[in-house]
CSV table of C-alpha atoms in Angstrom, one decimal:
chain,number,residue,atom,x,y,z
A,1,UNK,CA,7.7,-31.6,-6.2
A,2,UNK,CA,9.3,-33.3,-2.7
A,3,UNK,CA,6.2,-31.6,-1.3
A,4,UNK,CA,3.8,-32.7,-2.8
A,5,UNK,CA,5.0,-36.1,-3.5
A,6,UNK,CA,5.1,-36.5,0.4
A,7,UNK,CA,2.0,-34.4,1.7
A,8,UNK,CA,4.4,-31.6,3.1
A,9,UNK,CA,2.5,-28.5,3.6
A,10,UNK,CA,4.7,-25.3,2.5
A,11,UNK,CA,4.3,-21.3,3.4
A,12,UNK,CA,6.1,-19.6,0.7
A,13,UNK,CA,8.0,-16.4,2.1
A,14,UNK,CA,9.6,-13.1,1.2
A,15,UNK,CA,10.3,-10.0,3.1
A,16,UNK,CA,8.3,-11.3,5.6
A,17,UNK,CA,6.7,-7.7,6.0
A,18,UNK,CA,3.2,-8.5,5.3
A,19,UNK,CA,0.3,-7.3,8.2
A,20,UNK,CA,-2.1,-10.4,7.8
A,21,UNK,CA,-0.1,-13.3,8.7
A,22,UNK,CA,-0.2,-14.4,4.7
A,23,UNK,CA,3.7,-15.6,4.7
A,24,UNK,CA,3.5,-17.5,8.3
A,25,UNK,CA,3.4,-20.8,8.9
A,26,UNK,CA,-0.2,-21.6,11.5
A,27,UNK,CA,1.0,-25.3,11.9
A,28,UNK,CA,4.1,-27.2,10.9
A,29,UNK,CA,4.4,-26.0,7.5
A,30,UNK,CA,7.4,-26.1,5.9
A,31,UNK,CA,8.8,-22.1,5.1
A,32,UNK,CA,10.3,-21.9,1.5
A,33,UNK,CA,12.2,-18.7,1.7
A,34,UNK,CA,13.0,-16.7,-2.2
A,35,UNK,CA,15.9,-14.7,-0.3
A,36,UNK,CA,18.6,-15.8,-2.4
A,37,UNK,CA,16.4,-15.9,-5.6
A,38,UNK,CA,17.5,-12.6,-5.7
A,39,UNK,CA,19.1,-11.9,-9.4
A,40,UNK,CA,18.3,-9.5,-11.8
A,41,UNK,CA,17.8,-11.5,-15.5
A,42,UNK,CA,17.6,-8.7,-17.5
A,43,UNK,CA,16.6,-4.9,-18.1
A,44,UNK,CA,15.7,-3.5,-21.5
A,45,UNK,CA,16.9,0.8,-21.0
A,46,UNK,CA,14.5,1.1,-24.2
A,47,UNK,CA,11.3,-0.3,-22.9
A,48,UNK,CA,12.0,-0.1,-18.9
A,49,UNK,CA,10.8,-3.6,-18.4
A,50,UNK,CA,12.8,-5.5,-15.7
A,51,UNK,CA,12.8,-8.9,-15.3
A,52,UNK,CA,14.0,-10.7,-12.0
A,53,UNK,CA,13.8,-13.4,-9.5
A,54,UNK,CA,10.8,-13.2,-7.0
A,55,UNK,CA,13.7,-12.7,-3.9
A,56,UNK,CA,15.0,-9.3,-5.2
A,57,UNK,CA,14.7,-6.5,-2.9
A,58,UNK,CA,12.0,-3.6,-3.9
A,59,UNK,CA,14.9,-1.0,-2.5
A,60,UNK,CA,17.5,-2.5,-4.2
A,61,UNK,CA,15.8,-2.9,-7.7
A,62,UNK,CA,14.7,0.5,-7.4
A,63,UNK,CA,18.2,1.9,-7.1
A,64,UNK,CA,19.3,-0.5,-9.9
A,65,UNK,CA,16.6,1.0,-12.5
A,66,UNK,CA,17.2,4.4,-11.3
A,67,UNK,CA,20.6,4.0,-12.3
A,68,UNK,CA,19.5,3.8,-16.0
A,69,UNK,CA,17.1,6.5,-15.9
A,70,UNK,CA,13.7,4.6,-14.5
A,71,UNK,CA,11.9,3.8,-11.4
A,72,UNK,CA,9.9,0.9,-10.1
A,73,UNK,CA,6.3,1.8,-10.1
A,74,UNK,CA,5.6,0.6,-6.5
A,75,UNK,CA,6.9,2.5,-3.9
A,76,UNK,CA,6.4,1.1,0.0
A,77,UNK,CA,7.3,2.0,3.5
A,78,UNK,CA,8.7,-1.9,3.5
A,79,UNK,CA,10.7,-1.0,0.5
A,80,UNK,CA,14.2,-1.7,2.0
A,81,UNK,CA,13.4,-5.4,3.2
A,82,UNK,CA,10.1,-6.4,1.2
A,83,UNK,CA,10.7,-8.8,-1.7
A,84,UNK,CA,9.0,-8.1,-5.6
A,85,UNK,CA,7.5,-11.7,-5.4
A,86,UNK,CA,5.7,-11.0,-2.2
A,87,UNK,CA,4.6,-7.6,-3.4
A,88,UNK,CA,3.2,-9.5,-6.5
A,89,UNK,CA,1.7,-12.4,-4.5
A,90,UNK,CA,-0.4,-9.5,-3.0
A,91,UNK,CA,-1.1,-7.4,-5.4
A,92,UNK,CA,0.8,-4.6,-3.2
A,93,UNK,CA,-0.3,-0.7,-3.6
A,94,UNK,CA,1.5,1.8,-2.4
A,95,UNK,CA,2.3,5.4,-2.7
A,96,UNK,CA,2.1,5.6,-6.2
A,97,UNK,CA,-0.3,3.7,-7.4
A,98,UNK,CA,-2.3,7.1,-7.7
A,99,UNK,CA,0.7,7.6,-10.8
A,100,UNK,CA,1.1,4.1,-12.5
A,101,UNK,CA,-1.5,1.9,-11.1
A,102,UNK,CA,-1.9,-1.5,-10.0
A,103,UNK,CA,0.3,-4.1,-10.3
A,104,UNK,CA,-2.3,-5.9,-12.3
A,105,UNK,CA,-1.1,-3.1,-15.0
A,106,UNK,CA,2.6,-3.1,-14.7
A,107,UNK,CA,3.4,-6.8,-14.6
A,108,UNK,CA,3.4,-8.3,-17.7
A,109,UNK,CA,4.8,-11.8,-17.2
A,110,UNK,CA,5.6,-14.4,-14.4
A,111,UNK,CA,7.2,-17.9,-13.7
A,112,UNK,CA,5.3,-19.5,-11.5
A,113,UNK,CA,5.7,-22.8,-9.6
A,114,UNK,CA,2.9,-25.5,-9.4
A,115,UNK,CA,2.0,-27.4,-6.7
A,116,UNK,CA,3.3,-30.0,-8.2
A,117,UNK,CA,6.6,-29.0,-9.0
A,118,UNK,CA,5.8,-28.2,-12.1
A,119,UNK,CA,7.1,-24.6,-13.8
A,120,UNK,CA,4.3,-22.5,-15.8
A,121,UNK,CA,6.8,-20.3,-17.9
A,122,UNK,CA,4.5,-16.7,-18.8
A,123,UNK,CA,7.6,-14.8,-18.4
A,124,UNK,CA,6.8,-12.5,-21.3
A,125,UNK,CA,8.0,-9.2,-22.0
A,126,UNK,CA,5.1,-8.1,-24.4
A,127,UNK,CA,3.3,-5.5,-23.4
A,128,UNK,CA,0.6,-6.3,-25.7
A,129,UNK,CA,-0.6,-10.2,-25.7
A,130,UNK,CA,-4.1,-11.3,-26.3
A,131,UNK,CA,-3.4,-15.2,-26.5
A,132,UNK,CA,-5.7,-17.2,-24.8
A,133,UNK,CA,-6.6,-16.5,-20.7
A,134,UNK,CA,-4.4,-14.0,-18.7
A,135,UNK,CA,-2.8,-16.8,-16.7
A,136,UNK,CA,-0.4,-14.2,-14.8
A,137,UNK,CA,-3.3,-12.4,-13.0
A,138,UNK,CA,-4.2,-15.9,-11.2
A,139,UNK,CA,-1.4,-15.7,-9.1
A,140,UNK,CA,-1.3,-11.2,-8.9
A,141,UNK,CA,-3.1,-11.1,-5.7
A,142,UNK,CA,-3.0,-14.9,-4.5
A,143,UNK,CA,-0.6,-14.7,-1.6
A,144,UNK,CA,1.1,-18.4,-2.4
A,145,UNK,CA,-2.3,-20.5,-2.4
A,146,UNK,CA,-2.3,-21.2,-6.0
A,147,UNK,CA,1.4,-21.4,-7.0
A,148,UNK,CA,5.3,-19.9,-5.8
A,149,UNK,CA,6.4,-17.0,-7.9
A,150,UNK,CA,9.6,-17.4,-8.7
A,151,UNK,CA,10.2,-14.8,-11.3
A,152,UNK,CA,8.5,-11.3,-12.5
A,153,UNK,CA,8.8,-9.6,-15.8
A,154,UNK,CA,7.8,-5.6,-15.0
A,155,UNK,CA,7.5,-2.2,-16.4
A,156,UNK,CA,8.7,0.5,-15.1
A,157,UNK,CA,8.2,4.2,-15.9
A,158,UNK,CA,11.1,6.7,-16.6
A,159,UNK,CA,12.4,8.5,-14.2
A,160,UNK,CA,11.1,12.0,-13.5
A,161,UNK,CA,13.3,15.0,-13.8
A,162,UNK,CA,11.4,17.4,-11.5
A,163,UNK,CA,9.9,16.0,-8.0
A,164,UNK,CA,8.4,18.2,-5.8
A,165,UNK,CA,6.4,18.1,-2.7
A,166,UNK,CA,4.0,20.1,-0.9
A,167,UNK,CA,3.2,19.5,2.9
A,168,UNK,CA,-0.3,21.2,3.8
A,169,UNK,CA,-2.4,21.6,6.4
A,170,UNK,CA,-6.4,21.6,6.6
A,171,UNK,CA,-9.0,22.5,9.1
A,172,UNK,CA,-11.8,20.0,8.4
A,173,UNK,CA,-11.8,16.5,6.4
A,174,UNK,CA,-14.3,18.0,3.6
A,175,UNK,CA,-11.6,20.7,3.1
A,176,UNK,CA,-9.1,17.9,2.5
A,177,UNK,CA,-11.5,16.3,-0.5
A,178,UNK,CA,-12.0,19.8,-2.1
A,179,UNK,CA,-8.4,20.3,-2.0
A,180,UNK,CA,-8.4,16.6,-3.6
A,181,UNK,CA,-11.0,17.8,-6.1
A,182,UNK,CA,-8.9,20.7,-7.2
A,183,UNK,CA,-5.4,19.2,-6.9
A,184,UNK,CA,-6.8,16.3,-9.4
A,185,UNK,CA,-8.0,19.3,-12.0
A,186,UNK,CA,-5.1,21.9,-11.4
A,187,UNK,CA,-2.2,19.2,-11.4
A,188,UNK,CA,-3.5,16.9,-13.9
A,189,UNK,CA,-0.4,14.4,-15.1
A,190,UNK,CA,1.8,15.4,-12.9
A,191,UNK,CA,0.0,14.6,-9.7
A,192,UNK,CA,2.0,11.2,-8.2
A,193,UNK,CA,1.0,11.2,-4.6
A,194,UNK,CA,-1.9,12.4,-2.5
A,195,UNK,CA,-1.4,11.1,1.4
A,196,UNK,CA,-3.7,12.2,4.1
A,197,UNK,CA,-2.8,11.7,8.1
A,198,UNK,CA,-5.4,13.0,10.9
A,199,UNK,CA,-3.4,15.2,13.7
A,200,UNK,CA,-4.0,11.9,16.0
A,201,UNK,CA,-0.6,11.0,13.3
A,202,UNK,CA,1.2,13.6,14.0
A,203,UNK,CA,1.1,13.5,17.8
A,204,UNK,CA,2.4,10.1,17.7
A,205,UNK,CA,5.2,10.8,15.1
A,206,UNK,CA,6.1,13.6,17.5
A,207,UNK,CA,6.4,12.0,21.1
A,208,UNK,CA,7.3,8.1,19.6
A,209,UNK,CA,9.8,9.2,16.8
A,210,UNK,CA,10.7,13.0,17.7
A,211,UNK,CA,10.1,14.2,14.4
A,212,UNK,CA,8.7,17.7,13.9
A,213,UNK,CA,5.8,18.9,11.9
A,214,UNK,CA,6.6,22.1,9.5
A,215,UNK,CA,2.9,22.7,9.8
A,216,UNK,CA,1.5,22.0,13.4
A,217,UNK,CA,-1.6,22.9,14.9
A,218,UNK,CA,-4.0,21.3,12.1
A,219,UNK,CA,-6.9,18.8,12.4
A,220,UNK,CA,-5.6,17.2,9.1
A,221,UNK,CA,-2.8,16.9,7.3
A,222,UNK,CA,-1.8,16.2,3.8
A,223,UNK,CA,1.1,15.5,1.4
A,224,UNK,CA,1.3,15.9,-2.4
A,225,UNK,CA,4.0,14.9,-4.3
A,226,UNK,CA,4.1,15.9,-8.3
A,227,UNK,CA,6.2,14.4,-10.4
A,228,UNK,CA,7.3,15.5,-14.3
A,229,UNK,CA,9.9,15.9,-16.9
A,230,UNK,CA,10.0,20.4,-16.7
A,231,UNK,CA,11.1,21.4,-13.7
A,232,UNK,CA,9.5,25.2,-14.7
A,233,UNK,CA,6.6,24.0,-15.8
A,234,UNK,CA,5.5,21.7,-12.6
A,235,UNK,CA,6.7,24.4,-10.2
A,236,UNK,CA,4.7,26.9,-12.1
A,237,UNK,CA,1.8,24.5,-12.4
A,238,UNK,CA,2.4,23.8,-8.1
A,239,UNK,CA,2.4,27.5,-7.4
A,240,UNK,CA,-1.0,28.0,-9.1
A,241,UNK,CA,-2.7,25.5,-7.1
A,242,UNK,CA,-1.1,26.4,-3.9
A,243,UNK,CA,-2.2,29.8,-4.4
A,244,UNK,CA,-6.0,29.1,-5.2
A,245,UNK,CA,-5.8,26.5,-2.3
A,246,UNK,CA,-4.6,29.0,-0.1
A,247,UNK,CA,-7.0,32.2,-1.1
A,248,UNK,CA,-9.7,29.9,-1.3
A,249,UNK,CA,-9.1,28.8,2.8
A,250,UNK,CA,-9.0,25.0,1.4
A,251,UNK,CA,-5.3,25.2,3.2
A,252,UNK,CA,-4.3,27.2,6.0
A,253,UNK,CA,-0.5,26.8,6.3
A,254,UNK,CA,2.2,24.7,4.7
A,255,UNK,CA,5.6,23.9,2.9
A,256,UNK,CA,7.1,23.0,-0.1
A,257,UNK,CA,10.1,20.9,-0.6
A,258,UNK,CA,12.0,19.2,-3.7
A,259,UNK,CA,13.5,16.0,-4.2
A,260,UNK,CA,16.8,18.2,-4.0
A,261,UNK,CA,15.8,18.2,-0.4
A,262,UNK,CA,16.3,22.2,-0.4
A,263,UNK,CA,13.2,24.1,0.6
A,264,UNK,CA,11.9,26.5,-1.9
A,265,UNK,CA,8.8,29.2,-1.3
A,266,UNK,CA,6.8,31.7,-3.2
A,267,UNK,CA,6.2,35.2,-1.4
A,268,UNK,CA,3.2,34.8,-3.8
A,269,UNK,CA,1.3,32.9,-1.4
A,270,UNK,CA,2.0,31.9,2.4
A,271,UNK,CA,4.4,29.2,2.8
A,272,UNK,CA,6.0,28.4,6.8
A,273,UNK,CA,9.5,28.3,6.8
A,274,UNK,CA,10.9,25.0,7.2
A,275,UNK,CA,14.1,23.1,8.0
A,276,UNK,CA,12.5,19.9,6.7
A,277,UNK,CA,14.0,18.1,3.2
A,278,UNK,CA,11.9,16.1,0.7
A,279,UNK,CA,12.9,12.7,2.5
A,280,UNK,CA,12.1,14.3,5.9
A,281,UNK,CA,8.6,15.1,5.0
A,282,UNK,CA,8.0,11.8,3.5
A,283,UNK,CA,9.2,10.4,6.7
A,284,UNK,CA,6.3,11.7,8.4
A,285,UNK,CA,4.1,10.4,6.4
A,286,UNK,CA,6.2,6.3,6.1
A,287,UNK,CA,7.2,5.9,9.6
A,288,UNK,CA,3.7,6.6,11.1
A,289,UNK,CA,3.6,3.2,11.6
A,290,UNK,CA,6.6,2.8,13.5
A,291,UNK,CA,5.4,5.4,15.6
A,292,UNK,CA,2.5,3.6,16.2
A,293,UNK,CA,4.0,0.7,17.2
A,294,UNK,CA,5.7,2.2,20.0
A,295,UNK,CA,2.9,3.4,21.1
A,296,UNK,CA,1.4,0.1,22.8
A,297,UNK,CA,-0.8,-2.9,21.2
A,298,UNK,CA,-1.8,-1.9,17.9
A,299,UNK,CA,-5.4,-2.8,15.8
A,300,UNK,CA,-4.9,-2.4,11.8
A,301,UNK,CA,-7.3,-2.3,9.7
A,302,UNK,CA,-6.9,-1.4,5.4
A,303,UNK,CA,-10.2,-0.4,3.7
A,304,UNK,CA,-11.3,1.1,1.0
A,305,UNK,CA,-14.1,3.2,0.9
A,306,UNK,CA,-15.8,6.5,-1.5
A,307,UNK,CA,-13.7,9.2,-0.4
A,308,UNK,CA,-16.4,10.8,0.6
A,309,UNK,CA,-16.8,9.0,3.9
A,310,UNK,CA,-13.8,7.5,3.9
A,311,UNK,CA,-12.7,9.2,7.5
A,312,UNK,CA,-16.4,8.7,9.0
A,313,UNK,CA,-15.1,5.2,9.7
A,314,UNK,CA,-12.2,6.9,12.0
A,315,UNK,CA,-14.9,9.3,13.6
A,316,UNK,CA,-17.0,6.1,14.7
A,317,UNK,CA,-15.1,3.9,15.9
A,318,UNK,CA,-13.1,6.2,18.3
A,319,UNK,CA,-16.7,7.3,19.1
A,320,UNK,CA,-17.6,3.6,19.3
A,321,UNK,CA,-14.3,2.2,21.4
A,322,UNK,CA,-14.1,5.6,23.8
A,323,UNK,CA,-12.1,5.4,26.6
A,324,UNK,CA,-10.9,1.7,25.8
A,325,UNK,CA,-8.9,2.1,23.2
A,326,UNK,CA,-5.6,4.5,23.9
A,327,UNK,CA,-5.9,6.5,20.1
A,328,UNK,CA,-7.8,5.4,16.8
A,329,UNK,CA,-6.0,7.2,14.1
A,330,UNK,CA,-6.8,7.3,10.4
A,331,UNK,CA,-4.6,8.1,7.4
A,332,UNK,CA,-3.8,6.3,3.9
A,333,UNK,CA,-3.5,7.3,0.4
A,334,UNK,CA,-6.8,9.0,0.1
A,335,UNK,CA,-6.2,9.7,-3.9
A,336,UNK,CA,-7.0,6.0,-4.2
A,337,UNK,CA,-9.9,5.7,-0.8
A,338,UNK,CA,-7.6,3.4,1.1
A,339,UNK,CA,-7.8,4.6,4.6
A,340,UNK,CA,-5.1,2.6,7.4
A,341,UNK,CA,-7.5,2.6,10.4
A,342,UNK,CA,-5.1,2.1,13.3
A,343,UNK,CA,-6.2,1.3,17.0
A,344,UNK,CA,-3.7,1.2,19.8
A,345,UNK,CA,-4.4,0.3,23.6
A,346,UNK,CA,-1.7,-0.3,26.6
A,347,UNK,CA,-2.2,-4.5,25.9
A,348,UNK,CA,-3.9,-6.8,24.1
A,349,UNK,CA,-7.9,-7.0,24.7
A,350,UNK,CA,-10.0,-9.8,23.4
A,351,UNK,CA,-12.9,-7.5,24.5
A,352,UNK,CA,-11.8,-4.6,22.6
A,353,UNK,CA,-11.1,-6.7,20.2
A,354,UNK,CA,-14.6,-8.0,20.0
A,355,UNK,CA,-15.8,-3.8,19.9
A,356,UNK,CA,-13.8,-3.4,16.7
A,357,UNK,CA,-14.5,-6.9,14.7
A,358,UNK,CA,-17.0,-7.3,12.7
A,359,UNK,CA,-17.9,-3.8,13.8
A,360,UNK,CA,-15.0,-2.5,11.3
A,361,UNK,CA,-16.1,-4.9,8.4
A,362,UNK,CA,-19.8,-4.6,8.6
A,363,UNK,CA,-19.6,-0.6,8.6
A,364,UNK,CA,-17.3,-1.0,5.4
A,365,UNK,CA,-19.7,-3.3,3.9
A,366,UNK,CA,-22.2,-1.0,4.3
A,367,UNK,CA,-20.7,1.5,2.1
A,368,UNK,CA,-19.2,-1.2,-0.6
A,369,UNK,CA,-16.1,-0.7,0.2
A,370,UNK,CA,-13.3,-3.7,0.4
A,371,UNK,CA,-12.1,-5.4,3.8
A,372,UNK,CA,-8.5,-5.5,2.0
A,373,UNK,CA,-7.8,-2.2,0.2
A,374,UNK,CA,-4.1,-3.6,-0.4
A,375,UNK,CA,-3.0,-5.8,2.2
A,376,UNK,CA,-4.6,-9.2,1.3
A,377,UNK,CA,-6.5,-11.4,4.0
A,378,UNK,CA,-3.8,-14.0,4.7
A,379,UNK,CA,-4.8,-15.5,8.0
A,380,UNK,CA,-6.4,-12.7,9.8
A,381,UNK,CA,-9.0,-11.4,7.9
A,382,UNK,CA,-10.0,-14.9,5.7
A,383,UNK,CA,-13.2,-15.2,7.3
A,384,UNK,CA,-14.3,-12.1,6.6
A,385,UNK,CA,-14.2,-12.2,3.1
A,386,UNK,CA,-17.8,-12.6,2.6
A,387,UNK,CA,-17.9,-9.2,3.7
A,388,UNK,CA,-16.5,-7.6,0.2
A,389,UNK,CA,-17.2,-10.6,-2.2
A,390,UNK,CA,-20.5,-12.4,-2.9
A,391,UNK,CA,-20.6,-16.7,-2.3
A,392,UNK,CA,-20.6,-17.5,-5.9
A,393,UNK,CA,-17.3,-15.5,-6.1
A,394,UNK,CA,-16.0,-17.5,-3.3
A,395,UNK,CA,-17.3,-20.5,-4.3
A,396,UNK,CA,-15.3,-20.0,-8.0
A,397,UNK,CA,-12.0,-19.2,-5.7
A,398,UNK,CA,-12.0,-22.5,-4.3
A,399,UNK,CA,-12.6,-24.3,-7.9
A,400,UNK,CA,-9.1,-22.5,-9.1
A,401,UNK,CA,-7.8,-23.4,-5.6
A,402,UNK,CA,-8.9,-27.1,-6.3
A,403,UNK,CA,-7.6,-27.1,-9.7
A,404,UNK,CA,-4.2,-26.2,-9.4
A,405,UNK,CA,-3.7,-27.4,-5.8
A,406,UNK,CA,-5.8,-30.4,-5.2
A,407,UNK,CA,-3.6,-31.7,-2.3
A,408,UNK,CA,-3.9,-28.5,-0.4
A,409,UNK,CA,-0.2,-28.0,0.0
A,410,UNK,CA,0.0,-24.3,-1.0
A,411,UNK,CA,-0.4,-22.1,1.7
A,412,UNK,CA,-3.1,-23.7,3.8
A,413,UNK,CA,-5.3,-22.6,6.0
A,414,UNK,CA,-4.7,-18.4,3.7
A,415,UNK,CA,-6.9,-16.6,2.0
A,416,UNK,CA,-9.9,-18.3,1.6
A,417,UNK,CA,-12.4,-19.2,4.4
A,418,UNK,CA,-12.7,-22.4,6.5
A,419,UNK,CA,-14.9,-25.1,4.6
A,420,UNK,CA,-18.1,-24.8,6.4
């Protein structure tokens, strides 16, 4: 209300973990941190729906609804230092959005604060309310432009009983979408995770991180996580797949791990021995970016695409950049098309910079796919939003902008495009 009354710009910040700039400051903006908004109002062990302040920890939220037999149904490589309102500002994805979806699905109410100070209460627990416009889903997605979250309601999913996790190997990227196709029909409901990471991954994981593949020596790699309530019955369903995906030649080598960390294998089909836990395999997968970032200036880029040609981005650009860029790397959560395109060089180039922008955007376009698979545009990528949305759509983003911000305060100079 200060703000506003005084023409004080504000960038509203959590975790501080996001890759577009979205929860800087570009000028003198004033920073409104939700760190110590960080208390948990209530939890209801019948429904699983968790409501809480916007500056509560995904980590530590998950380990409090875990507790009482649930989990939070985002799951991110942030987790231990991004904040719930952030990931709700930006509509976050995730590792298992394959499982529960969107954010758009699971929140059911927020309290939102105004520009003008102003508090818009639509902190319902009601899974089911048809009353008027869905005010909430304004602000899913907005990054901070059109008001401050302050306070989520969400559901969460029970925990599952059984987790497993199998660690594969492929020899070609078509191999990787037929083993997609038939993980999806032999796994059914109990299929949480499908990851994908080109070898380009894995060398870097290796040298930067010295961690060590189970299943070297592959093009392609992926990891599929199943998770259920019969530990029998998932393992039995997991065994059948692995062994058709194996006779078939859709995998040539891999492993298989539980949540128990304790490797198990099947003489039934070819498995390689491993030394590697479930969280050690899921490492591979969540700290490829670290590894990338020790490995020099780093380009990122998070599309989504049809599966289908989902790594023929990957194959262009690195034949498009050559010997200017030091590695171009694809992986992502290929169950839901969102490839991470990753470019790294020695230093910062404005010309190879220039190579990759719009080349990136326009190629995506191309296919109808979307600039921002899960990321948001924040600063970086606001000007290429006309890329993935028509003008009218833009032009209707900047009435709601208007509306509920007509000083400009929230955010500036996020999301939307310069006025022309």
């Amino acid at each position: 209300r200060y703000c506003y009354e005084k023409n004080l710009a504000v960038t509203p910040q959590g975790g501080n973990t996001g890759l577009v700039g979205g929860s800087v400051p570009v000028f003198d903006e004033i920073i409104l941190s939700t760190a110590l908004m960080n208390r948990i109002i209530s939890f209801d062990e019948v429904s699983g729906i968790l409501v809480c302040q916007a500056g509560c920890v995904l980590e530590k939220l998950n380990e409090y609804v875990e507790e009482r037999g649930f989990i939070m149904p985002l799951d991110l490589g942030a987790k231990g230092s991004c904040h719930i309102g952030g990931n709700v500002a930006t509509n976050a994805g995730g590792l298992r959005l394959l499982r529960y979806g969107s954010l758009r699905g699971t929140v059911l109410g927020l309290e939102v604060v105004l520009a003008d100070g102003s508090i818009l209460d639509c902190l319902t627990s009601l899974r089911k309310d048809n009353t008027g416009y869905d005010l909430k889903q304004l602000f899913i997605g907005s990054e901070g432009t059109l008001g401050v979250i302050t306070a989520v309601s969400i559901l969460c999913p029970q925990k599952p009983k059984a987790v497993n996790l199998a660690f594969l190997g492929c020899q070609s990227y078509p191999k990787v979408l037929e083993t997609f196709s038939t993980c999806r029909a032999m796994l059914g409901e109990i299929l949480s995770a499908f990851e994908f990471m080109d070898e380009k991954c894995m060398e870097l994981v290796e040298k930067h991180l010295k961690l060590s593949s189970p299943v070297p020596g592959s093009p392609f790699y992926i990891l599929i996580e199943t998770s259920g309530s019969n530990s029998a019955h998932d393992e039995e369903k997991l065994n059948g797949f692995l062994e058709q995906a194996m006779a078939s030649g859709l995998v040539t080598d891999g492993t298989v791990a539980t949540d128990a960390t304790k490797i198990k294998a099947s003489h039934r089909f070819l498995l390689r021995k491993s030394l590697l836990g479930f969280g050690a395999l899921w490492s591979l997968r969540e700290r490829i970016t670290e590894a990338l970032t020790r490995d020099g200036c780093v380009y990122k880029y998070d599309v989504s695409l049809p599966v289908a040609k989902l790594y023929d981005l990957v194959t262009d650009t690195r034949a498009r950049l050559g010997r200017r860029a030091k590695n171009v790397v694809g992986y992502g959560h290929l169950g839901d098309g969102n490839l991470h395109l990753n470019i790294t060089a020695e230093s910062y180039s404005h010309s190879l910079l220039d190579a990759i922008e719009p080349f990136v955007y326009e190629w995506t376009a191309r296919c109808n796919g979307s600039i921002s698979a899960e990321h948001g545009l924040g600063f970086k990528k606001k000007q290429f939003i006309g890329y993935s949305k028509p003008r009218e759509a833009v032009q209707l983003m900047r009435h709601f902008k208007a509306l509920l911000d007509p000083k400009g305060i929230l955010n500036p100079y996020k999301m939307l495009p310069s006025a022309p």
